[in-house]
Amino acid sequence: MDVVTQNRCFDGVQMVCTHPSEVCGTDMTFAVYLPPQSETGPVPVLWYLSGLTCTHENAMTKGGFQEHAAAHGLAVVFPDTSPRGEGVADDEAYDLGQGAGFYVNATRAPWAAHYRMYDYVLTELRDLVLGRFPLADRHGITGHSMGGHGALTLALRNQDRFDSVSAFAPIANPTQSDWGRKQLSAYLGDDEAAWACYDSSILLEEYGWKDAILIDQGAGDQFLDLLRPEALAGVLARRRQAGLVRMQPGYDHSYYFVASFAGEHVAWHADRLHRPRN
């Protein structure tokens, strides 16, 4: 692993790092924020997964997470959204290929050779950061849009690995949305039964969640019909699952929306990550 940049930030350290990934078959870049509390001992980790077209950098520079993470003693890891580089398959459309990995393990050519973001986040990058930084093995996960979809699916399928989950304007029902059906068919093939394990509304219906879930959604979001928050809210109600789906008046899909509620999400995760495990 190489440290590309390192900057002091709210008495902690913001780093950008690269490393060769066996899972993705190419060099990968990620960012990690270490709060000042990490200088005296391991701190819990909040994973932030970004949305379509983003890299590790967007939320790192626009989300405003560092100040809140420093106040609550959490590290924040910002992975990239896809593999990149020469020889990595891509598409002319913004919503497929590089920048649009959808946090799945692709099984269909030409994507299967590199597009394994589910395993990358869940296992390879997790093991790397735990081995290289002063981090406790306590993990929360959140994300925005495509990243909210990734956060929810990773947490719901791996409840032994995550202690808390939230999302900002997640793609909540991708098997029934044009933000999902296109990508899932490209990466996984036309058998829709294989898509279900990457749909948080389906997963929540099947597995539930061990604690409460926090979802913030801008009521003025220009992509609301593609995100389908009503599907996830309906499952919460049917299962009587503890959780909040908050429609925030006037907010759109931008990082202004994410930054406005980042502090509440960090506090939500900190409350759970600092609790003793049962």
PDB file of N, CA and C in Angstrom, residues 183-246:
ATOM      1  N   GLN A 183     -27.935  -2.277 -15.126  1.00  0.00           N
ATOM      2  CA  GLN A 183     -26.634  -2.669 -14.606  1.00  0.00           C
ATOM      3  C   GLN A 183     -26.622  -4.129 -14.148  1.00  0.00           C
ATOM      4  N   LEU A 184     -27.677  -4.565 -13.475  1.00  0.00           N
ATOM      5  CA  LEU A 184     -27.716  -5.940 -12.997  1.00  0.00           C
ATOM      6  C   LEU A 184     -27.751  -6.929 -14.155  1.00  0.00           C
ATOM      7  N   SER A 185     -28.459  -6.597 -15.223  1.00  0.00           N
ATOM      8  CA  SER A 185     -28.476  -7.496 -16.383  1.00  0.00           C
ATOM      9  C   SER A 185     -27.116  -7.534 -17.065  1.00  0.00           C
ATOM     10  N   ALA A 186     -26.428  -6.372 -17.129  1.00  0.00           N
ATOM     11  CA  ALA A 186     -25.104  -6.334 -17.747  1.00  0.00           C
ATOM     12  C   ALA A 186     -24.089  -7.122 -16.923  1.00  0.00           C
ATOM     13  N   TYR A 187     -24.094  -6.917 -15.621  1.00  0.00           N
ATOM     14  CA  TYR A 187     -23.076  -7.529 -14.772  1.00  0.00           C
ATOM     15  C   TYR A 187     -23.383  -8.984 -14.422  1.00  0.00           C
ATOM     16  N   LEU A 188     -24.689  -9.334 -14.321  1.00  0.00           N
ATOM     17  CA  LEU A 188     -25.076 -10.644 -13.798  1.00  0.00           C
ATOM     18  C   LEU A 188     -25.819 -11.514 -14.794  1.00  0.00           C
ATOM     19  N   GLY A 189     -26.282 -10.951 -15.912  1.00  0.00           N
ATOM     20  CA  GLY A 189     -27.054 -11.717 -16.873  1.00  0.00           C
ATOM     21  C   GLY A 189     -28.544 -11.479 -16.724  1.00  0.00           C
ATOM     22  N   ASP A 190     -29.314 -12.174 -17.528  1.00  0.00           N
ATOM     23  CA  ASP A 190     -30.750 -11.906 -17.625  1.00  0.00           C
ATOM     24  C   ASP A 190     -31.604 -12.680 -16.630  1.00  0.00           C
ATOM     25  N   ASP A 191     -31.033 -13.572 -15.852  1.00  0.00           N
ATOM     26  CA  ASP A 191     -31.787 -14.315 -14.851  1.00  0.00           C
ATOM     27  C   ASP A 191     -32.052 -13.404 -13.661  1.00  0.00           C
ATOM     28  N   GLU A 192     -33.268 -12.895 -13.549  1.00  0.00           N
ATOM     29  CA  GLU A 192     -33.567 -11.922 -12.509  1.00  0.00           C
ATOM     30  C   GLU A 192     -33.502 -12.509 -11.105  1.00  0.00           C
ATOM     31  N   ALA A 193     -33.564 -13.832 -10.994  1.00  0.00           N
ATOM     32  CA  ALA A 193     -33.426 -14.442  -9.669  1.00  0.00           C
ATOM     33  C   ALA A 193     -32.045 -14.162  -9.080  1.00  0.00           C
ATOM     34  N   ALA A 194     -31.049 -13.990  -9.945  1.00  0.00           N
ATOM     35  CA  ALA A 194     -29.686 -13.712  -9.479  1.00  0.00           C
ATOM     36  C   ALA A 194     -29.520 -12.274  -9.019  1.00  0.00           C
ATOM     37  N   TRP A 195     -30.484 -11.425  -9.314  1.00  0.00           N
ATOM     38  CA  TRP A 195     -30.389 -10.014  -8.935  1.00  0.00           C
ATOM     39  C   TRP A 195     -30.839  -9.765  -7.492  1.00  0.00           C
ATOM     40  N   ALA A 196     -31.660 -10.657  -6.960  1.00  0.00           N
ATOM     41  CA  ALA A 196     -32.345 -10.386  -5.699  1.00  0.00           C
ATOM     42  C   ALA A 196     -31.375 -10.116  -4.548  1.00  0.00           C
ATOM     43  N   CYS A 197     -30.214 -10.735  -4.566  1.00  0.00           N
ATOM     44  CA  CYS A 197     -29.265 -10.565  -3.454  1.00  0.00           C
ATOM     45  C   CYS A 197     -28.601  -9.193  -3.468  1.00  0.00           C
ATOM     46  N   TYR A 198     -28.916  -8.372  -4.469  1.00  0.00           N
ATOM     47  CA  TYR A 198     -28.413  -7.004  -4.528  1.00  0.00           C
ATOM     48  C   TYR A 198     -29.543  -5.977  -4.484  1.00  0.00           C
ATOM     49  N   ASP A 199     -30.680  -6.363  -3.945  1.00  0.00           N
ATOM     50  CA  ASP A 199     -31.828  -5.449  -3.823  1.00  0.00           C
ATOM     51  C   ASP A 199     -32.185  -5.332  -2.346  1.00  0.00           C
ATOM     52  N   SER A 200     -31.983  -4.142  -1.763  1.00  0.00           N
ATOM     53  CA  SER A 200     -32.160  -3.994  -0.323  1.00  0.00           C
ATOM     54  C   SER A 200     -33.609  -4.174   0.114  1.00  0.00           C
ATOM     55  N   SER A 201     -34.563  -3.835  -0.728  1.00  0.00           N
ATOM     56  CA  SER A 201     -35.959  -4.033  -0.346  1.00  0.00           C
ATOM     57  C   SER A 201     -36.280  -5.521  -0.232  1.00  0.00           C
ATOM     58  N   ILE A 202     -35.765  -6.309  -1.154  1.00  0.00           N
ATOM     59  CA  ILE A 202     -35.954  -7.760  -1.104  1.00  0.00           C
ATOM     60  C   ILE A 202     -35.212  -8.354   0.092  1.00  0.00           C
ATOM     61  N   LEU A 203     -33.978  -7.906   0.298  1.00  0.00           N
ATOM     62  CA  LEU A 203     -33.174  -8.446   1.406  1.00  0.00           C
ATOM     63  C   LEU A 203     -33.773  -8.101   2.762  1.00  0.00           C
ATOM     64  N   LEU A 204     -34.258  -6.874   2.909  1.00  0.00           N
ATOM     65  CA  LEU A 204     -34.855  -6.484   4.181  1.00  0.00           C
ATOM     66  C   LEU A 204     -36.110  -7.301   4.461  1.00  0.00           C
ATOM     67  N   GLU A 205     -36.891  -7.557   3.429  1.00  0.00           N
ATOM     68  CA  GLU A 205     -38.085  -8.390   3.583  1.00  0.00           C
ATOM     69  C   GLU A 205     -37.699  -9.783   4.069  1.00  0.00           C
ATOM     70  N   GLU A 206     -36.599 -10.309   3.550  1.00  0.00           N
ATOM     71  CA  GLU A 206     -36.195 -11.672   3.882  1.00  0.00           C
ATOM     72  C   GLU A 206     -35.487 -11.771   5.224  1.00  0.00           C
ATOM     73  N   TYR A 207     -34.559 -10.849   5.494  1.00  0.00           N
ATOM     74  CA  TYR A 207     -33.685 -10.992   6.659  1.00  0.00           C
ATOM     75  C   TYR A 207     -33.998 -10.041   7.807  1.00  0.00           C
ATOM     76  N   GLY A 208     -34.637  -8.902   7.539  1.00  0.00           N
ATOM     77  CA  GLY A 208     -34.750  -7.875   8.557  1.00  0.00           C
ATOM     78  C   GLY A 208     -33.375  -7.334   8.914  1.00  0.00           C
ATOM     79  N   TRP A 209     -33.323  -6.517   9.968  1.00  0.00           N
ATOM     80  CA  TRP A 209     -32.054  -5.977  10.459  1.00  0.00           C
ATOM     81  C   TRP A 209     -32.086  -5.979  11.974  1.00  0.00           C
ATOM     82  N   LYS A 210     -30.956  -6.204  12.605  1.00  0.00           N
ATOM     83  CA  LYS A 210     -30.868  -6.435  14.040  1.00  0.00           C
ATOM     84  C   LYS A 210     -31.080  -5.187  14.883  1.00  0.00           C
ATOM     85  N   ASP A 211     -31.075  -4.005  14.264  1.00  0.00           N
ATOM     86  CA  ASP A 211     -31.207  -2.740  15.000  1.00  0.00           C
ATOM     87  C   ASP A 211     -32.102  -1.832  14.154  1.00  0.00           C
ATOM     88  N   ALA A 212     -32.047  -0.553  14.380  1.00  0.00           N
ATOM     89  CA  ALA A 212     -32.786   0.400  13.556  1.00  0.00           C
ATOM     90  C   ALA A 212     -31.959   0.807  12.339  1.00  0.00           C
ATOM     91  N   ILE A 213     -32.643   1.227  11.291  1.00  0.00           N
ATOM     92  CA  ILE A 213     -32.032   1.695  10.044  1.00  0.00           C
ATOM     93  C   ILE A 213     -32.406   3.158   9.860  1.00  0.00           C
ATOM     94  N   LEU A 214     -31.453   3.975   9.418  1.00  0.00           N
ATOM     95  CA  LEU A 214     -31.713   5.385   9.148  1.00  0.00           C
ATOM     96  C   LEU A 214     -31.560   5.659   7.657  1.00  0.00           C
ATOM     97  N   ILE A 215     -32.620   6.187   7.039  1.00  0.00           N
ATOM     98  CA  ILE A 215     -32.597   6.583   5.628  1.00  0.00           C
ATOM     99  C   ILE A 215     -33.016   8.042   5.535  1.00  0.00           C
ATOM    100  N   ASP A 216     -32.189   8.874   4.893  1.00  0.00           N
ATOM    101  CA  ASP A 216     -32.598  10.235   4.551  1.00  0.00           C
ATOM    102  C   ASP A 216     -32.749  10.337   3.045  1.00  0.00           C
ATOM    103  N   GLN A 217     -33.849  10.945   2.633  1.00  0.00           N
ATOM    104  CA  GLN A 217     -34.164  11.096   1.225  1.00  0.00           C
ATOM    105  C   GLN A 217     -34.653  12.518   0.972  1.00  0.00           C
ATOM    106  N   GLY A 218     -34.070  13.191   0.001  1.00  0.00           N
ATOM    107  CA  GLY A 218     -34.546  14.508  -0.363  1.00  0.00           C
ATOM    108  C   GLY A 218     -35.900  14.429  -1.046  1.00  0.00           C
ATOM    109  N   ALA A 219     -36.881  15.167  -0.528  1.00  0.00           N
ATOM    110  CA  ALA A 219     -38.209  15.160  -1.146  1.00  0.00           C
ATOM    111  C   ALA A 219     -38.202  15.848  -2.504  1.00  0.00           C
ATOM    112  N   GLY A 220     -37.206  16.713  -2.747  1.00  0.00           N
ATOM    113  CA  GLY A 220     -37.068  17.371  -4.037  1.00  0.00           C
ATOM    114  C   GLY A 220     -36.046  16.708  -4.938  1.00  0.00           C
ATOM    115  N   ASP A 221     -35.701  15.471  -4.661  1.00  0.00           N
ATOM    116  CA  ASP A 221     -34.703  14.736  -5.434  1.00  0.00           C
ATOM    117  C   ASP A 221     -35.199  14.529  -6.863  1.00  0.00           C
ATOM    118  N   GLN A 222     -34.367  14.954  -7.824  1.00  0.00           N
ATOM    119  CA  GLN A 222     -34.741  14.849  -9.234  1.00  0.00           C
ATOM    120  C   GLN A 222     -34.769  13.406  -9.738  1.00  0.00           C
ATOM    121  N   PHE A 223     -34.234  12.465  -8.941  1.00  0.00           N
ATOM    122  CA  PHE A 223     -34.191  11.061  -9.342  1.00  0.00           C
ATOM    123  C   PHE A 223     -35.106  10.187  -8.490  1.00  0.00           C
ATOM    124  N   LEU A 224     -36.084  10.788  -7.865  1.00  0.00           N
ATOM    125  CA  LEU A 224     -36.901  10.082  -6.879  1.00  0.00           C
ATOM    126  C   LEU A 224     -37.565   8.837  -7.467  1.00  0.00           C
ATOM    127  N   ASP A 225     -38.051   8.921  -8.716  1.00  0.00           N
ATOM    128  CA  ASP A 225     -38.724   7.771  -9.314  1.00  0.00           C
ATOM    129  C   ASP A 225     -37.770   6.604  -9.543  1.00  0.00           C
ATOM    130  N   LEU A 226     -36.491   6.898  -9.745  1.00  0.00           N
ATOM    131  CA  LEU A 226     -35.504   5.839  -9.945  1.00  0.00           C
ATOM    132  C   LEU A 226     -35.059   5.223  -8.616  1.00  0.00           C
ATOM    133  N   LEU A 227     -35.126   5.991  -7.543  1.00  0.00           N
ATOM    134  CA  LEU A 227     -34.637   5.530  -6.242  1.00  0.00           C
ATOM    135  C   LEU A 227     -35.644   4.638  -5.519  1.00  0.00           C
ATOM    136  N   ARG A 228     -36.918   4.888  -5.681  1.00  0.00           N
ATOM    137  CA  ARG A 228     -38.009   4.077  -5.130  1.00  0.00           C
ATOM    138  C   ARG A 228     -37.929   3.911  -3.600  1.00  0.00           C
ATOM    139  N   PRO A 229     -37.851   5.017  -2.846  1.00  0.00           N
ATOM    140  CA  PRO A 229     -37.804   4.886  -1.382  1.00  0.00           C
ATOM    141  C   PRO A 229     -39.072   4.274  -0.807  1.00  0.00           C
ATOM    142  N   GLU A 230     -40.184   4.399  -1.527  1.00  0.00           N
ATOM    143  CA  GLU A 230     -41.440   3.857  -1.020  1.00  0.00           C
ATOM    144  C   GLU A 230     -41.389   2.332  -0.894  1.00  0.00           C
ATOM    145  N   ALA A 231     -40.569   1.678  -1.736  1.00  0.00           N
ATOM    146  CA  ALA A 231     -40.453   0.219  -1.648  1.00  0.00           C
ATOM    147  C   ALA A 231     -39.820  -0.180  -0.326  1.00  0.00           C
ATOM    148  N   LEU A 232     -38.749   0.491   0.046  1.00  0.00           N
ATOM    149  CA  LEU A 232     -38.064   0.178   1.295  1.00  0.00           C
ATOM    150  C   LEU A 232     -38.922   0.564   2.496  1.00  0.00           C
ATOM    151  N   ALA A 233     -39.571   1.712   2.426  1.00  0.00           N
ATOM    152  CA  ALA A 233     -40.442   2.141   3.521  1.00  0.00           C
ATOM    153  C   ALA A 233     -41.589   1.157   3.724  1.00  0.00           C
ATOM    154  N   GLY A 234     -42.107   0.617   2.618  1.00  0.00           N
ATOM    155  CA  GLY A 234     -43.177  -0.366   2.720  1.00  0.00           C
ATOM    156  C   GLY A 234     -42.737  -1.630   3.434  1.00  0.00           C
ATOM    157  N   VAL A 235     -41.504  -2.069   3.163  1.00  0.00           N
ATOM    158  CA  VAL A 235     -40.982  -3.256   3.842  1.00  0.00           C
ATOM    159  C   VAL A 235     -40.799  -2.981   5.328  1.00  0.00           C
ATOM    160  N   LEU A 236     -40.266  -1.809   5.673  1.00  0.00           N
ATOM    161  CA  LEU A 236     -40.127  -1.448   7.085  1.00  0.00           C
ATOM    162  C   LEU A 236     -41.465  -1.551   7.804  1.00  0.00           C
ATOM    163  N   ALA A 237     -42.520  -1.051   7.174  1.00  0.00           N
ATOM    164  CA  ALA A 237     -43.839  -1.077   7.799  1.00  0.00           C
ATOM    165  C   ALA A 237     -44.377  -2.505   7.902  1.00  0.00           C
ATOM    166  N   ARG A 238     -44.259  -3.279   6.825  1.00  0.00           N
ATOM    167  CA  ARG A 238     -44.796  -4.644   6.832  1.00  0.00           C
ATOM    168  C   ARG A 238     -44.088  -5.519   7.865  1.00  0.00           C
ATOM    169  N   ARG A 239     -42.783  -5.370   7.963  1.00  0.00           N
ATOM    170  CA  ARG A 239     -42.020  -6.185   8.911  1.00  0.00           C
ATOM    171  C   ARG A 239     -42.053  -5.613  10.330  1.00  0.00           C
ATOM    172  N   ARG A 240     -42.581  -4.385  10.458  1.00  0.00           N
ATOM    173  CA  ARG A 240     -42.499  -3.658  11.725  1.00  0.00           C
ATOM    174  C   ARG A 240     -41.039  -3.568  12.187  1.00  0.00           C
ATOM    175  N   GLN A 241     -40.198  -3.313  11.202  1.00  0.00           N
ATOM    176  CA  GLN A 241     -38.772  -3.162  11.422  1.00  0.00           C
ATOM    177  C   GLN A 241     -38.477  -1.776  11.969  1.00  0.00           C
ATOM    178  N   ALA A 242     -37.661  -1.714  13.016  1.00  0.00           N
ATOM    179  CA  ALA A 242     -37.272  -0.416  13.560  1.00  0.00           C
ATOM    180  C   ALA A 242     -36.479   0.357  12.517  1.00  0.00           C
ATOM    181  N   GLY A 243     -36.836   1.610  12.314  1.00  0.00           N
ATOM    182  CA  GLY A 243     -36.116   2.414  11.337  1.00  0.00           C
ATOM    183  C   GLY A 243     -36.812   3.726  11.052  1.00  0.00           C
ATOM    184  N   LEU A 244     -36.078   4.604  10.391  1.00  0.00           N
ATOM    185  CA  LEU A 244     -36.590   5.907   9.990  1.00  0.00           C
ATOM    186  C   LEU A 244     -36.322   6.105   8.506  1.00  0.00           C
ATOM    187  N   VAL A 245     -37.354   6.457   7.759  1.00  0.00           N
ATOM    188  CA  VAL A 245     -37.193   6.950   6.393  1.00  0.00           C
ATOM    189  C   VAL A 245     -37.680   8.387   6.415  1.00  0.00           C
ATOM    190  N   ARG A 246     -36.738   9.320   6.335  1.00  0.00           N
ATOM    191  CA  ARG A 246     -37.075  10.737   6.498  1.00  0.00           C
ATOM    192  C   ARG A 246     -37.043  11.429   5.136  1.00  0.00           C
TER     193      ARG A 246
END
